XYZ file of C-alpha atoms in Angstrom:
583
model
C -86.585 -249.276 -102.981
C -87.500 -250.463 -99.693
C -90.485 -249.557 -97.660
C -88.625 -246.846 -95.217
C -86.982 -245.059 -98.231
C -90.115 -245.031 -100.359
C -91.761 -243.455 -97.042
C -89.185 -240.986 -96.416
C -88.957 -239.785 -100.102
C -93.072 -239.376 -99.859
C -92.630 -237.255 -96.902
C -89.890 -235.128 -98.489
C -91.907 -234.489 -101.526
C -94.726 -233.581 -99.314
C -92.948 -231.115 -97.268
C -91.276 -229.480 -100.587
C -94.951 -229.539 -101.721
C -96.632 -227.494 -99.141
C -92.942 -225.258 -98.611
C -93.885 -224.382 -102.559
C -97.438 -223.844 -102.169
C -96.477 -221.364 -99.212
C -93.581 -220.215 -100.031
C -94.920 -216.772 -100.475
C -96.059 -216.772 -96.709
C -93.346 -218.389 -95.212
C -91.209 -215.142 -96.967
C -93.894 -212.722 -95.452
C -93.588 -214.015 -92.362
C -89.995 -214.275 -92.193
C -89.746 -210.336 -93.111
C -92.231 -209.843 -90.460
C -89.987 -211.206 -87.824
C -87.017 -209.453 -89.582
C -89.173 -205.930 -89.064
C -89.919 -206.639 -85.882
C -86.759 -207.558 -84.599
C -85.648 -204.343 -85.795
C -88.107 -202.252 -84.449
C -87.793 -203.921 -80.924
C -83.856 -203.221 -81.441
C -84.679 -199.668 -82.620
C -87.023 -199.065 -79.273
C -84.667 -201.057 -76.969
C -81.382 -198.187 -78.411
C -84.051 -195.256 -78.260
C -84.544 -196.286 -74.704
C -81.100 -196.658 -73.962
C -79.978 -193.376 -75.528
C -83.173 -191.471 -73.556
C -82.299 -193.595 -70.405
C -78.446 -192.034 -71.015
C -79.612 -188.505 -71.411
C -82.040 -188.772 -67.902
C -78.784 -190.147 -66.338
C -76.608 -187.919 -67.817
C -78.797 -184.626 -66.819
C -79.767 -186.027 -63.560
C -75.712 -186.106 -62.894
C -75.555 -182.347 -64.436
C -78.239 -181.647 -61.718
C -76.800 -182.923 -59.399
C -73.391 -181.356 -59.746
C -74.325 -178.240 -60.381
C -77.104 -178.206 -56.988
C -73.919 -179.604 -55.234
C -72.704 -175.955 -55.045
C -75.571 -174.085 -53.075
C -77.208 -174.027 -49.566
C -80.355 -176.092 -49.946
C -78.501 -178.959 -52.200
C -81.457 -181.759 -51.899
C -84.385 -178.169 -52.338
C -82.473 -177.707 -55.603
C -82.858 -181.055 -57.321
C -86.819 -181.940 -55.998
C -87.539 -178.555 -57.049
C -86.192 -179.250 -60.066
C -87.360 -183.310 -60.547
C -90.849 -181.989 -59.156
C -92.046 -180.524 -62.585
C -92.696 -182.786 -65.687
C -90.133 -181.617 -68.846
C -88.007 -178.961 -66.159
C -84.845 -180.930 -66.282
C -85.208 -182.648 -70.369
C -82.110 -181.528 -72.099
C -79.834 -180.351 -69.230
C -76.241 -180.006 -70.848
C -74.411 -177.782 -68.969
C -74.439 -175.738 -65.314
C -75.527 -173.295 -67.181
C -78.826 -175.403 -68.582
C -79.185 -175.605 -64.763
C -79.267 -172.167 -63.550
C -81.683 -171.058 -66.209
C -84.182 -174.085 -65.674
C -84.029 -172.840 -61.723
C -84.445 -169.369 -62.512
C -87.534 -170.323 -65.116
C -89.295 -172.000 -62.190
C -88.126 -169.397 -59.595
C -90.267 -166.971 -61.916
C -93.384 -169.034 -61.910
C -93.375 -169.338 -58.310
C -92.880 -165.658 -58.459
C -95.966 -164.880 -59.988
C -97.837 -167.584 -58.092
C -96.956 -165.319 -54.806
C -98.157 -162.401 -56.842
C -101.800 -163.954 -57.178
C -101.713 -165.293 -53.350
C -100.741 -160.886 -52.050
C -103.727 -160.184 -54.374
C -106.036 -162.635 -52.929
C -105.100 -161.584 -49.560
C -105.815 -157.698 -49.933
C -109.425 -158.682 -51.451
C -110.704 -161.232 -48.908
C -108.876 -160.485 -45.805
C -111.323 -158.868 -43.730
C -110.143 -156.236 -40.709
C -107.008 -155.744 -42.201
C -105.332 -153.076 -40.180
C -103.629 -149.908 -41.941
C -100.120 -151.338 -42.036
C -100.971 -154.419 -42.997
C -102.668 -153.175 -46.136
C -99.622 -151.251 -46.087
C -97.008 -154.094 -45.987
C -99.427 -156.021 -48.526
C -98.677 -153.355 -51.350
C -95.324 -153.191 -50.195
C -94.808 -157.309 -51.194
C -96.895 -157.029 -54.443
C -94.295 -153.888 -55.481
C -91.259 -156.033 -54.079
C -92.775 -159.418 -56.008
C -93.002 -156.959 -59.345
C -89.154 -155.640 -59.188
C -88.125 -160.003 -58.282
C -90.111 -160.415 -61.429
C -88.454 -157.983 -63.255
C -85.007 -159.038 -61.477
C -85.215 -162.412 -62.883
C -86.172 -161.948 -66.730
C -82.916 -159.765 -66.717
C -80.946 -162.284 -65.224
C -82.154 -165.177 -67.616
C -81.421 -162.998 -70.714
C -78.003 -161.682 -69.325
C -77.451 -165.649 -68.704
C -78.788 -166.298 -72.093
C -75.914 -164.340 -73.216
C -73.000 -165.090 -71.030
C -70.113 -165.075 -71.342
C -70.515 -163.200 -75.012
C -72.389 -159.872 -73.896
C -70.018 -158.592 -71.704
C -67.015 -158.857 -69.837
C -66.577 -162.054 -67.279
C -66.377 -159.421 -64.166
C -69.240 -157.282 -65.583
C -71.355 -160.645 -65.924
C -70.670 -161.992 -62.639
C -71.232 -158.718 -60.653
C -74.592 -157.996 -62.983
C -75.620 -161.433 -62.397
C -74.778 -161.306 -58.423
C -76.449 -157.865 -58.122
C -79.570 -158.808 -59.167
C -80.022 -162.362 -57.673
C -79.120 -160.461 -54.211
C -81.741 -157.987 -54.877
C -84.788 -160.897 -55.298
C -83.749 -162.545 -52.261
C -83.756 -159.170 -50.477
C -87.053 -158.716 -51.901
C -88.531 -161.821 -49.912
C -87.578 -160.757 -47.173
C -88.500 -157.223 -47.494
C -92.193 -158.524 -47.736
C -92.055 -160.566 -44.555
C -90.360 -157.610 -42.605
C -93.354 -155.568 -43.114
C -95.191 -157.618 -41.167
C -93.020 -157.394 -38.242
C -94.459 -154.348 -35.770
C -97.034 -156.229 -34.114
C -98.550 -159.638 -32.874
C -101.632 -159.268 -34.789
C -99.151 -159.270 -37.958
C -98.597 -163.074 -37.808
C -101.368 -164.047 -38.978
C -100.690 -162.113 -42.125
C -97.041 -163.330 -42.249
C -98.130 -166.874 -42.066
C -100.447 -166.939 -44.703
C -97.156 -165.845 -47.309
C -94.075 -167.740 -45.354
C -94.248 -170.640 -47.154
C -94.218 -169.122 -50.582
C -91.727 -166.217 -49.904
C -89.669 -168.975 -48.715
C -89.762 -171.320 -51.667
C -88.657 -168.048 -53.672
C -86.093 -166.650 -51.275
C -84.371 -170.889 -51.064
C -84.849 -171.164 -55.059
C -83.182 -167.729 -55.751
C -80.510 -168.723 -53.155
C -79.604 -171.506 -55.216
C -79.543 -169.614 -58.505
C -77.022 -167.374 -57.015
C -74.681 -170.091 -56.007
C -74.735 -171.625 -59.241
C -74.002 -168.671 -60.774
C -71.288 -167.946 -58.095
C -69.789 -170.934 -58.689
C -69.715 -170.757 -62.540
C -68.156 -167.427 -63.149
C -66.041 -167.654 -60.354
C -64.793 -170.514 -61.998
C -65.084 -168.651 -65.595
C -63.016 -165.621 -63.847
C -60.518 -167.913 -62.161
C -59.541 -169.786 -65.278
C -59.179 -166.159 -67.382
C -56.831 -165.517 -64.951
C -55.148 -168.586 -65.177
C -55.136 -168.677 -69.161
C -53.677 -164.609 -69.084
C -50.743 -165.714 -66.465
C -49.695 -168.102 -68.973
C -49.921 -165.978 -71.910
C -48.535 -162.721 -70.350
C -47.336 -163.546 -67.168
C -50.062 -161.137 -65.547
C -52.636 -162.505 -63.157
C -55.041 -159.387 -63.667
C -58.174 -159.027 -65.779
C -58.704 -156.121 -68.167
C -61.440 -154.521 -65.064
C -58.361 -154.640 -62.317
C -56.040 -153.582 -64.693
C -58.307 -150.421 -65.797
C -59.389 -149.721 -62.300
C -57.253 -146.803 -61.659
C -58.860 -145.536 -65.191
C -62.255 -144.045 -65.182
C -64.561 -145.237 -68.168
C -67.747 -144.356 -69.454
C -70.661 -146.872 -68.427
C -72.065 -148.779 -71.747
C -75.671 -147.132 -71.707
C -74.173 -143.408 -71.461
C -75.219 -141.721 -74.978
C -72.628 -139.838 -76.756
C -74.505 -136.878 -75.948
C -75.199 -137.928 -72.809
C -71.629 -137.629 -72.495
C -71.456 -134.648 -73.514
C -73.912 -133.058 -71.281
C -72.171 -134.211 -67.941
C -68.504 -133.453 -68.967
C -69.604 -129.669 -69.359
C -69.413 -127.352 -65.882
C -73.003 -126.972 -65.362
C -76.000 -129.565 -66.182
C -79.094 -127.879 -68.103
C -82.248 -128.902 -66.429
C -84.988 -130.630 -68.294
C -87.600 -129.002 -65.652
C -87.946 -127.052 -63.134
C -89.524 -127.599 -59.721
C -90.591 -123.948 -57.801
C -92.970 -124.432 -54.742
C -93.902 -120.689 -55.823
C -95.095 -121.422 -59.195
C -91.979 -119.849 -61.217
C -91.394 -123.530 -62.407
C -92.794 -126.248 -64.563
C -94.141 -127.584 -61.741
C -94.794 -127.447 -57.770
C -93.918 -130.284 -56.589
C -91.543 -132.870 -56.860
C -93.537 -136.007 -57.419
C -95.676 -133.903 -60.296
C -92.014 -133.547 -62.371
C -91.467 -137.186 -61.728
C -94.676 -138.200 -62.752
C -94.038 -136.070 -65.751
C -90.946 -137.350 -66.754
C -90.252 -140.265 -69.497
C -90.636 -143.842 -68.692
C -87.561 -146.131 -69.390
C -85.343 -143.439 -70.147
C -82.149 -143.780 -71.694
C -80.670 -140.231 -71.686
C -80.252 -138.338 -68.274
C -83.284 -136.403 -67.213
C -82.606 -133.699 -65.182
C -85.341 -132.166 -62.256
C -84.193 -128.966 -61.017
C -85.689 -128.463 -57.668
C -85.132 -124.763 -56.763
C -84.456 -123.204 -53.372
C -87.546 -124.359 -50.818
C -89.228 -126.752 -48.316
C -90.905 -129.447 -50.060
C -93.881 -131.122 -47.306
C -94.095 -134.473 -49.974
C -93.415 -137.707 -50.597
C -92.142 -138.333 -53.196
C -92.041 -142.000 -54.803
C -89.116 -142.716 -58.043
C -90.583 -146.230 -59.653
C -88.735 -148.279 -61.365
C -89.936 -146.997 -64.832
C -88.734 -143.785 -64.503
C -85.188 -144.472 -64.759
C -81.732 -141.990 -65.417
C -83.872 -139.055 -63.286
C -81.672 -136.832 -61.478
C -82.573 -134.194 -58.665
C -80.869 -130.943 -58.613
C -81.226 -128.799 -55.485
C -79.929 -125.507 -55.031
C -77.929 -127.221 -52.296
C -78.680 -129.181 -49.444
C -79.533 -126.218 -47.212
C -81.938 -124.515 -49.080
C -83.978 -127.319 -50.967
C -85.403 -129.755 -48.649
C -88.181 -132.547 -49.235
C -89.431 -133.380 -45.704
C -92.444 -135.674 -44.285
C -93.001 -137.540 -41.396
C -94.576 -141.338 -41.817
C -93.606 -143.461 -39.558
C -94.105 -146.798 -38.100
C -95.606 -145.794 -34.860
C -98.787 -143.899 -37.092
C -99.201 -147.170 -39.114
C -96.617 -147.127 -42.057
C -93.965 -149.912 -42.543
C -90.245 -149.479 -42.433
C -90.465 -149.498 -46.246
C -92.955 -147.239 -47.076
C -92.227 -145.157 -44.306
C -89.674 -143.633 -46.760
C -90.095 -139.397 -47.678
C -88.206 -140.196 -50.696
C -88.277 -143.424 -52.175
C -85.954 -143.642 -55.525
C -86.201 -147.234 -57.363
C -85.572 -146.285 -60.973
C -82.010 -147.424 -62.271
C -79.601 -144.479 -62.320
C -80.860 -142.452 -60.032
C -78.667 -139.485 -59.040
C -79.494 -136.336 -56.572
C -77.123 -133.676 -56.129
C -77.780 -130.500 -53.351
C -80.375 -131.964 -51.901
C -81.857 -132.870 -48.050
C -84.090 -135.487 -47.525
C -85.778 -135.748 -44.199
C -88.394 -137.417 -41.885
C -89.007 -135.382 -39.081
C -91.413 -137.772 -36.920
C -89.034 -137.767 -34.327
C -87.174 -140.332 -31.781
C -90.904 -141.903 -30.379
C -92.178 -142.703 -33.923
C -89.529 -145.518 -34.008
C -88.688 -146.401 -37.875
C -89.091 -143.514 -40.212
C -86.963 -143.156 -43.019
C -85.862 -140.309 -44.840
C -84.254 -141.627 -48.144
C -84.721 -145.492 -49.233
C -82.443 -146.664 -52.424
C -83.499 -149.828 -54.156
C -82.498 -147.694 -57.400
C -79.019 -149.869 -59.426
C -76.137 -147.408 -60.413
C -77.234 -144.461 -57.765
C -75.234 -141.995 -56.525
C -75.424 -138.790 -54.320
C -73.306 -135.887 -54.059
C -73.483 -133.151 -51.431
C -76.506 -134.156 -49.874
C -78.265 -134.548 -46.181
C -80.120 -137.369 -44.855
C -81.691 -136.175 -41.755
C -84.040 -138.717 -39.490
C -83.754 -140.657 -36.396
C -84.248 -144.341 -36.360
C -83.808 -146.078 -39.708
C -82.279 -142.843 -41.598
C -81.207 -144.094 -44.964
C -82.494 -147.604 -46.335
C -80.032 -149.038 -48.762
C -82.148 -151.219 -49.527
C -81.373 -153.172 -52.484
C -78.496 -152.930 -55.493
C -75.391 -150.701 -55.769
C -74.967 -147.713 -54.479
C -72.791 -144.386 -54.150
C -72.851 -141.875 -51.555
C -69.649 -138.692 -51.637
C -69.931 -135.845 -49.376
C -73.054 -136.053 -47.799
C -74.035 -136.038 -44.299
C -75.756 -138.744 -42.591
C -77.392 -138.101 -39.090
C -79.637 -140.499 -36.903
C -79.844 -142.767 -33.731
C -81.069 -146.369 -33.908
C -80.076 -148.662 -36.937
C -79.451 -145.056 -39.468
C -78.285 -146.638 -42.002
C -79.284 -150.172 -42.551
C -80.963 -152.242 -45.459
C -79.042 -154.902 -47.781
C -77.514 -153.226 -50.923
C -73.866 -153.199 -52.227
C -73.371 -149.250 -50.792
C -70.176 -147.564 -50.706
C -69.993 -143.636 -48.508
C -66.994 -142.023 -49.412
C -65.678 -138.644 -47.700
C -69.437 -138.714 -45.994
C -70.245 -136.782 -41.945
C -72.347 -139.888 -40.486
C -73.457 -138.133 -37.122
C -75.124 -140.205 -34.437
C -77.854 -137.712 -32.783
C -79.463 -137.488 -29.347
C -81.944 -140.699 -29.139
C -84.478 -141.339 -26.480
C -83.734 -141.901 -22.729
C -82.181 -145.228 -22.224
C -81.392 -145.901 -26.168
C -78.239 -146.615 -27.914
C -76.974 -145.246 -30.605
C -76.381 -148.094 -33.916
C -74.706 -146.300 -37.212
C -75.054 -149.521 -39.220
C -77.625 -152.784 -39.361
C -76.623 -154.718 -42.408
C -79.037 -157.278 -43.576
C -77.598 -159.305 -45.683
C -78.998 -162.952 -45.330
C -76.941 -165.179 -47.980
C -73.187 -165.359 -47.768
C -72.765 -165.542 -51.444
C -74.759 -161.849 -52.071
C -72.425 -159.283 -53.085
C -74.039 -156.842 -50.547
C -72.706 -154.716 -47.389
C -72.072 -151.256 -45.880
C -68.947 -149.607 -46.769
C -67.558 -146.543 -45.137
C -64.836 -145.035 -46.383
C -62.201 -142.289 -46.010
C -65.536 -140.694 -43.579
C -65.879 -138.889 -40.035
C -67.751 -140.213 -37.718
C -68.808 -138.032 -35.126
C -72.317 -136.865 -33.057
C -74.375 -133.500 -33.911
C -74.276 -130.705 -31.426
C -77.151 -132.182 -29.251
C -75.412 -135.650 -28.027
C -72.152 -133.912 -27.681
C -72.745 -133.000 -24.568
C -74.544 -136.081 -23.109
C -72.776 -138.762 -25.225
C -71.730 -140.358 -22.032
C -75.466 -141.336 -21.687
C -76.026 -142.598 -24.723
C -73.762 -145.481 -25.938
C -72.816 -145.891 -29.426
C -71.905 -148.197 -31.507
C -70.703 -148.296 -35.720
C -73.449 -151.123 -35.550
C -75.124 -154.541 -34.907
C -76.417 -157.282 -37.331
C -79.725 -157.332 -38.695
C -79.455 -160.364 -40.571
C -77.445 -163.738 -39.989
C -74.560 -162.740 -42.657
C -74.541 -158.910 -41.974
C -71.391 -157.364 -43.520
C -69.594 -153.539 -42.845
C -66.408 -152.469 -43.273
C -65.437 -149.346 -41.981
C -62.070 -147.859 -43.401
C -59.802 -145.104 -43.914
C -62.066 -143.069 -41.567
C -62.099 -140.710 -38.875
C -63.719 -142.173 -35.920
C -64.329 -139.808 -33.006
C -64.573 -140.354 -29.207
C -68.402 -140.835 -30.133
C -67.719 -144.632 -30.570
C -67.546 -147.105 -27.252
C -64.159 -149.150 -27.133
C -66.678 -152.434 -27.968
C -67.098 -150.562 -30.989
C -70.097 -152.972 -32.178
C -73.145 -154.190 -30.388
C -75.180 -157.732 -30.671
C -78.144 -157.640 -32.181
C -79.958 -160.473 -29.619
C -77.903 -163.182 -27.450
C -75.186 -164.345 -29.700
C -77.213 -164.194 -33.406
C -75.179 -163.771 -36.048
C -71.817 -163.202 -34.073
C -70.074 -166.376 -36.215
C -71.805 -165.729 -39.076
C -71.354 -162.088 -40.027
C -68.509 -159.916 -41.293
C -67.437 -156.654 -39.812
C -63.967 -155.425 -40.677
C -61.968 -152.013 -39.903
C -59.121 -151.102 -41.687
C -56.459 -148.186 -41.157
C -59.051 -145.835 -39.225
C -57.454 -142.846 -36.782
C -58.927 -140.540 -33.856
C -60.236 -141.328 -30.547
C -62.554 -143.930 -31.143
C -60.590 -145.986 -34.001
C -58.453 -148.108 -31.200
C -59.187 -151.799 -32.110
C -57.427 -153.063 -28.862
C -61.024 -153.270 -26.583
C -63.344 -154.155 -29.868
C -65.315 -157.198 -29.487
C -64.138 -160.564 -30.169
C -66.572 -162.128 -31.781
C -65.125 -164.577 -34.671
C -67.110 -162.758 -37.234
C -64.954 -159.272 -36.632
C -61.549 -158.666 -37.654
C -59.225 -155.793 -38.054
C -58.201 -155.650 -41.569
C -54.621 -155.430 -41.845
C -54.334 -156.758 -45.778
C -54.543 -153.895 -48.433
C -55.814 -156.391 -51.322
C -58.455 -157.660 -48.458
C -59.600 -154.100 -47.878
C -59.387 -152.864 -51.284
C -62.384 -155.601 -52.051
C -64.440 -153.284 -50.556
C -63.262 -150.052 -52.485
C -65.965 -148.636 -55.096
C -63.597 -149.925 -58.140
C -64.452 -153.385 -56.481
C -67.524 -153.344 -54.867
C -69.532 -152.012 -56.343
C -68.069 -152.049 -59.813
C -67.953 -148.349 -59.949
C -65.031 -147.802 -62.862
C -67.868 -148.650 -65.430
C -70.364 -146.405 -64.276
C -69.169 -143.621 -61.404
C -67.895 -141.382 -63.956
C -71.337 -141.456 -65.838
C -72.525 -139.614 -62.502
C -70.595 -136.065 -63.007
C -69.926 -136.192 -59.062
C -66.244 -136.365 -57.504
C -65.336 -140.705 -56.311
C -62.240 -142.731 -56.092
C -62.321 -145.793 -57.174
C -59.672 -147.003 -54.862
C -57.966 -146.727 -51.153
């Protein structure tokens, strides 16, 4: 064996020497690079997979913010809050994670009212007033929104897509009318401002963040709704849903006990108390049977409010819900007061009868301010009550009459009377077979029936007349020549009225609608007429502003119907008071 093999055999048996004497670690090691190969692998897949999902619920975000009016406010709203968008599948995943934050910011607003009332100093009497008036309109947005996560919780299962939608529309409208309901309070005067400023920024964030929620929601059972129909044309070769279908039928609402039922089909409706200013009663006042009555009631409970004049005023909340007023008719039972802006009251709370609680209903009754044409806003009757409805009843004021303020609403045969802005406020209101009578204002005023304030085109809100006369009482008659007036002018950017089916007297100017300042609003908002007769019902001198239109569709016009607007073949029947639920 030569030198070179003999020294590459010794290194050979060397190496298999020490590769046997460590054989044991060279193994260990080996499965230690093994495990940690396989745990970098593991990491580097978890990472891809959670790097997926961000990217995939960023793009859900994205998509689904794509649909409302403050796009890039939705997403850093969103991104802004550690965990907020984890786990986003769906629009749907969306809209709830908006409204969850929406409700936190909420109650933040809630503490920041509070903090203001207890270390403001020389707060003047309406601004305490408007104060109280945002810390009751922050509690109903509160209350507004945990409904609207659970009803979303439960879409589309619960209920019907139609009843869904409009439920979830009605109440997103109602919080963003809410915001701005706090910020109008602080309105009146210069001095106000300073009060104003000091909440603008949160109302804001509330008001932009509910704005989105409702366009998401717009979008996704519009959608829904759009491919029923779709889906049902195939199948049937019908392009209705089961609600447009039914309209024509009246149905009992869902939360109408059997013996609720009962009660209003018979001729007469048994009272649960009775109010008697002269003691023959349960009680002698009005507010002392509301105060009285169940909280969060199911089952209708009826007030009877006998024959009088009832100096009160009187406040519904939102707990006492299903309360109904009986009068003895709207000429002998009367609840009058007389705040007013002018004395140091806010628009809102200005109100002789405020009713809040869902289901409200008053039959037989006036409600009136009587503070006069120099007390500026003073309102008689202000509705922020869902499913409401009066029957044979008076509102009697002058400027800012009846506030419909917030949610849908049902007026039939009563008689509304005022000057300036007399019925104005942001719900979803329909007056059918109603006397709205424009009254004798101050020297050098005009006379506005309507100011719509709806702010967001996608709420489901506006003023509906229909099938009404429109005329003036006995003391402008005479003088109407002096005083101008108009069916109305627009509050807010997207106001919406629709008067149709109506009798419109001489009362009306040929302009038949007035700006509210310069041209604000004029492209925005939407005021229709539709098949309206008498004197002042010629369209051929109206303004032509590209927000107005004469209605000459029936489906266009019969959106605006009670069966339609305000969803009234679930729940008008419910009411015992005359409606139809179509043109």
């Amino acid at each position: 064996m030569s030198l070179e093999k003999q020294s590459l055999t010794t290194m050979q048996q060397s190496h298999t020497s020490i590769f046997k004497k460590h054989k044991k670690l060279f193994l260990s090691l080996f499965a230690s690079l093994l495990l940690v190969s396989a745990v970098v692998a593991i990491v580097a897949g978890v990472n891809s997979n959670k790097n997926n999902d961000d990217n995939s619920s960023h793009t859900i975000l994205k998509t689904a913010c794509s649909t409302t009016r403050y796009p890039e406010y939705c997403v850093s709203a969103l991104t802004s809050v550690p965990g907020a968008t984890a786990n986003l599948a769906t629009q749907k995943d969306v809209i709830e994670a908006s409204l969850n934050l929406t409700t936190l910011a909420v109650e933040k607003n809630y503490f920041a009212v509070k903090k203001l009332i207890a270390k403001t100093k020389n707060l003047t009497k309406r601004e305490k007033c408007a104060l109280h008036d945002c810390l009751e309109t922050i509690d109903e947005t509160l209350d507004e929104l945990h409904e609207a996560i659970e009803d979303l919780k439960e879409y589309p299962l619960k209920k019907t897509l139609v009843q869904h939608a409009d439920d979830l529309k009605t109440l997103m409208s109602s919080a963003i009318t809410n915001q701005e309901t706090c910020l109008d309070g602080f309105s009146h005067d210069s001095a106000d401002k300073v009060v104003r400023d000091a909440l603008l920024a949160g109302q804001i964030h509330v008001e932009k963040m509910c704005s989105n929620a409702l366009a998401m929601i717009t979008n996704l059972t519009d959608t829904d709704i759009a491919m029923e129909k779709m889906k049902m044309a195939k199948t049937t070769g019908i392009r209705k849903l089961k609600e447009e279908m039914e309209n024509d039928e009246i149905r009992w609402p869902e939360w109408l006990s059997a013996g609720d039922r009962r009660l209003l089909q018979s001729s007469s409706v048994t009272p649960n108390v009775v109010v008697a200013a002269d003691g023959s009663g349960n009680f002698k006042t009005v507010s002392a049977a509301v105060a009285a009555a169940p909280s969060k009631s199911t089952s209708r409970y009826v007030i009877r409010i006998k024959a009088g004049v009832y100096r009160e005023n009187v406040d519904v909340p939102k707990s006492k819900t299903n309360i109904m007023f009986l009068g003895d008719g709207r000429k002998n039972t009367i609840i009058t007061a007389s705040r007013n802006v002018v004395d140091g009251s806010t628009t809102f709370n200005s109100a002789t009868v405020a009713a809040v609680g869902q289901g409200f209903l008053a039959r037989g009754v006036t409600f009136q301010n009587t503070a006069g044409p120099s007390k500026h806003q003073a309102v008689a009757l202000r509705v922020g009550a869902d499913l409401s409805a009066f029957y044979d009843c008076d509102m009697l004021a002058y400027q800012d009459t009846l506030y419909v303020h917030s949610n849908r609403q049902f007026y039939i045969n009563c008689l509304i009377a005022g000057t300036v802005d007399f019925i104005f406020g942001n719900a979803a209101a329909v007056l059918q077979d109603c006397d709205i009578h424009a009254r004798r204002p101050n020297s050098g005023q005009k006379n506005m029936l309507t100011a719509q304030g709806r702010t967001d085109p996608n709420q489901n809100t506006g003023i509906v007349i229909q099938k009404c006369r429109i005329g003036a009482t006995s003391d402008l008659r005479p003088v109407q020549s002096s005083f101008p007036t108009y069916l109305g002018r627009p509050w807010k950017e997207y106001s919406r009225t629709v008067v149709m089916q109506s009798a419109i007297s001489d009362v009306i100017v040929p302009a038949g609608w007035h700006e509210w300042t310069g041209t604000f609003a004029l492209n925005t908002l939407y005021y229709g007429e539709y098949q309206n007769s008498g004197a002042g019902a010629g369209t051929s001198r109206r303004v032509t502003w590209k927000g107005f239109k004469v209605i000459t569709s029936a489906t266009e016009a019969g959106g605006f119907t009670p069966g339609n607007f305000i969803a009234g073949g679930s729940w008008l029947r419910g009411t015992t008071f005359p409606f139809s639920l179509g043109l």
